[in-house]
Amino acid sequence: MKKLLLLAISAVLMFTACGGGNNTEPNKPEVIPAISVSTTSVVLDATGTSASVTLTSNVAWSASVSENWLNVSPLSGSGTTTITVSASPNTGVARTATVTVKDTDGKLSRSFSVTQKEAGATPVVPTPDTFDGNKRSGLTYQLLVYSFCDSDGDGIGDFNGIKSKLDYLDGLGVTALWLSPSHPTSSYHGYDVNDYFTLNPLYGSAHTSASAEEDFRSLCAAAKEKGIAIYMDYVLNHSGKDNDWFKSVQSDPAGSEYKDYYVISSDPDADVAAGRIDNYGGASGPGMGSWHQLSGGSLGYTGRLHFKLDWTGATKYITVTETTEAAQTSNASASKWLWIGTDGHLEGLYETSANIFEITLNVDTDWGFLVRTSSTTWDGGTKYGGKAGASKITFGQPFALDNSTASNIVFGAASYYFASFDASMPDLNYGKYTEAKDSKAFKAIAESVDKWIGFGISGLRLDAVIWIYQTNNGNANPEFLRQWYERCNSAYHAAGNTGDFFMVGETWLGHDVERSYYKGIPSCFEFEYFGQITNALNNKNANQFAKNVSGYITSHKAVRSDAITSVFLTNHDQNRAAEDLGKSLAKEKQAAAMLLTGGGKPYIYQGEELGYWGKKDGGDEYVRTPLKWTKTGAVASKLLGTKVDNSMLSSSISVEAQAETESSLLNVYKAFAKVRNTYPALANGEMTEHGTYNSGNTSYPTIACWYMTSGSEKMLVVHNTDTSEKTLAFTDDLSKAVALLGTAARRGNTLTIGANSSVVFKL
Ligand code: MG
């Protein structure tokens, strides 16, 4: 009913409007401008799909867009039109824009919103800048000459072997080599130097000193061509006992021209107590080492002697007298023995009354004798002798026996030498530390360095520097080293070299003491560094890493402004890094990435880049394993004897195999070293904690995050040491990644970083 009524009314109105039966021009119907849109909101997905919106209009119109990521087509028209809205893929969070449509007069306005959903994460793909070939990193490779590479097939590494691998070292981004001691030696490792002025003949192509020098000179020159410096390992604390200097002292302790080179005393206890031993403070000092008899002098005896042991009291005594009574044969069922004779043999004593043991013997010994309570072992306090430095016996007088030091009991005047390590390495003597540079030993060894500077070396690694002066005076070693460095650096400049001579000390100390050594030398090994790595990787305290490492560097620079903090995982005296990381390849890779993206001058120890493992407890040789260059070839293992873990030296761990495998540990080292060499900020920049993900952020203990800054260049370094991925919101611009280990993806500046993954961004 209602519809019919409306139609009737309309008909009446139309008729009226047309004028009924009049002949006048009919009025045009008035057009009322109108614009409408089919929706007020559109949602696009992140991948950039488009949508259509219907614009209904009876007038001309134009459209405008609030955000330039959104495209609208067409942007103008008239009449009803289908508008297409589209966007490029969204890589960030959800975003919204407004489209406004107006008539040409601008009186009518309609709008609708377009929202594009947040992105799915985009994988981080590193796009480092091209490396200009200028290696900036200071990255140093520690190699063992005897087990690195053998060029002549004798099973012993040599200088030509190193030279043949310079391309490998260059490809690893190395800027310097620290060579194990290269002088003549009585050991395989070389830390007992027999002549500072010549080189180990075994390292020369003809196994002669001359060929060793020729090959070494050639190595220095070839390395320089590749931007690789050579550092020699110098042992200043002691020489080898087969050094001609020491052999001269052995044969003539009082008259040798080299007697001042060593720490010699005929009465060490008295000399130490009176302060006459400059480099050893005795029991009151930090002390390590022992006094040993020089073989010279009249230690032995030839003739007939009566021996009487008194075993009745807490202190045991022996009384020796010269005699003409008949000599006896050894007691086959004895409980006490003499160890005696130049050849060293047992003589059993007879119990003549309760706990009194006696024998008369024809004696021929060039070193003295000892008392034993076991005929089968020297262990467990079964050896009795004299106290160190006080073991001369006087005929007819009871001599108190000692079974802790148990030095040989001698018959004549003896001289003793001090050795911090073992008897094969007599300590060198530099006199009072304030005047060390004037000592004969200092001058002689410095002259030997001059020779090698002439060959082309540009630095030294100094062995055992904390033992040179064993006193409570903490200034002694740093002040000694200051004189040593100035002497060598002056010689380096005098030889026409630009820049300074490099010197790094084996400061095997806690950081608080170690830092004082920067008073003497420009660089020291930070032995606490690897503890920060294991703390991050094993104990999930990664958020402390940047604070502590940058703290070391700051504290070194406070001692000297040009301090270079030398950082490393492990060296030839420690269990291999892979051992402490549980032989986890993921952790080994991340340790490499951390080493090569933080502050300090990094070192790689031979084999670390291949994932070598090994523990010291079976012998140091097990952490000094030869490099395996090819899948099937031989290694330079001859000087290590049987102490080589051949199960580790599989073909898959070889350089050849790892070079072919993109994901290998070797290639992680190469990739991160290359990036470090590319960017000054990574190579030499200042390391600072990140503003959000830092030591104070206990919500992210497995994140190690820091900046490296040099001038206007700034890098962001992020390591996730966890076994699960983490999502981190940054305000830094993450658009340019330059290095990646593992996996990472980002939505805008939100980073999702995978387990044991590392990423470096250039900001
Ligand atoms: Mg060889």
mmCIF file of C-alpha atoms and ligand atoms in Angstrom, residues 150-158 202, ligand 1:
data_model
loop_
_atom_site.group_PDB
_atom_site.id
_atom_site.type_symbol
_atom_site.label_atom_id
_atom_site.label_comp_id
_atom_site.label_asym_id
_atom_site.label_seq_id
_atom_site.Cartn_x
_atom_site.Cartn_y
_atom_site.Cartn_z
ATOM 1 C CA ASP A 150 107.561 -29.006 6.045
ATOM 2 C CA SER A 151 108.937 -28.048 2.624
ATOM 3 C CA ASP A 152 111.621 -30.731 2.229
ATOM 4 C CA GLY A 153 109.928 -33.882 3.435
ATOM 5 C CA ASP A 154 112.067 -34.472 6.523
ATOM 6 C CA GLY A 155 109.041 -34.300 8.794
ATOM 7 C CA ILE A 156 110.172 -31.028 10.374
ATOM 8 C CA GLY A 157 108.569 -27.696 9.630
ATOM 9 C CA ASP A 158 110.918 -25.107 8.190
ATOM 10 C CA LEU A 202 116.828 -27.831 11.022
HETATM 11 MG MG MG B 1 111.660 -29.705 6.818
#
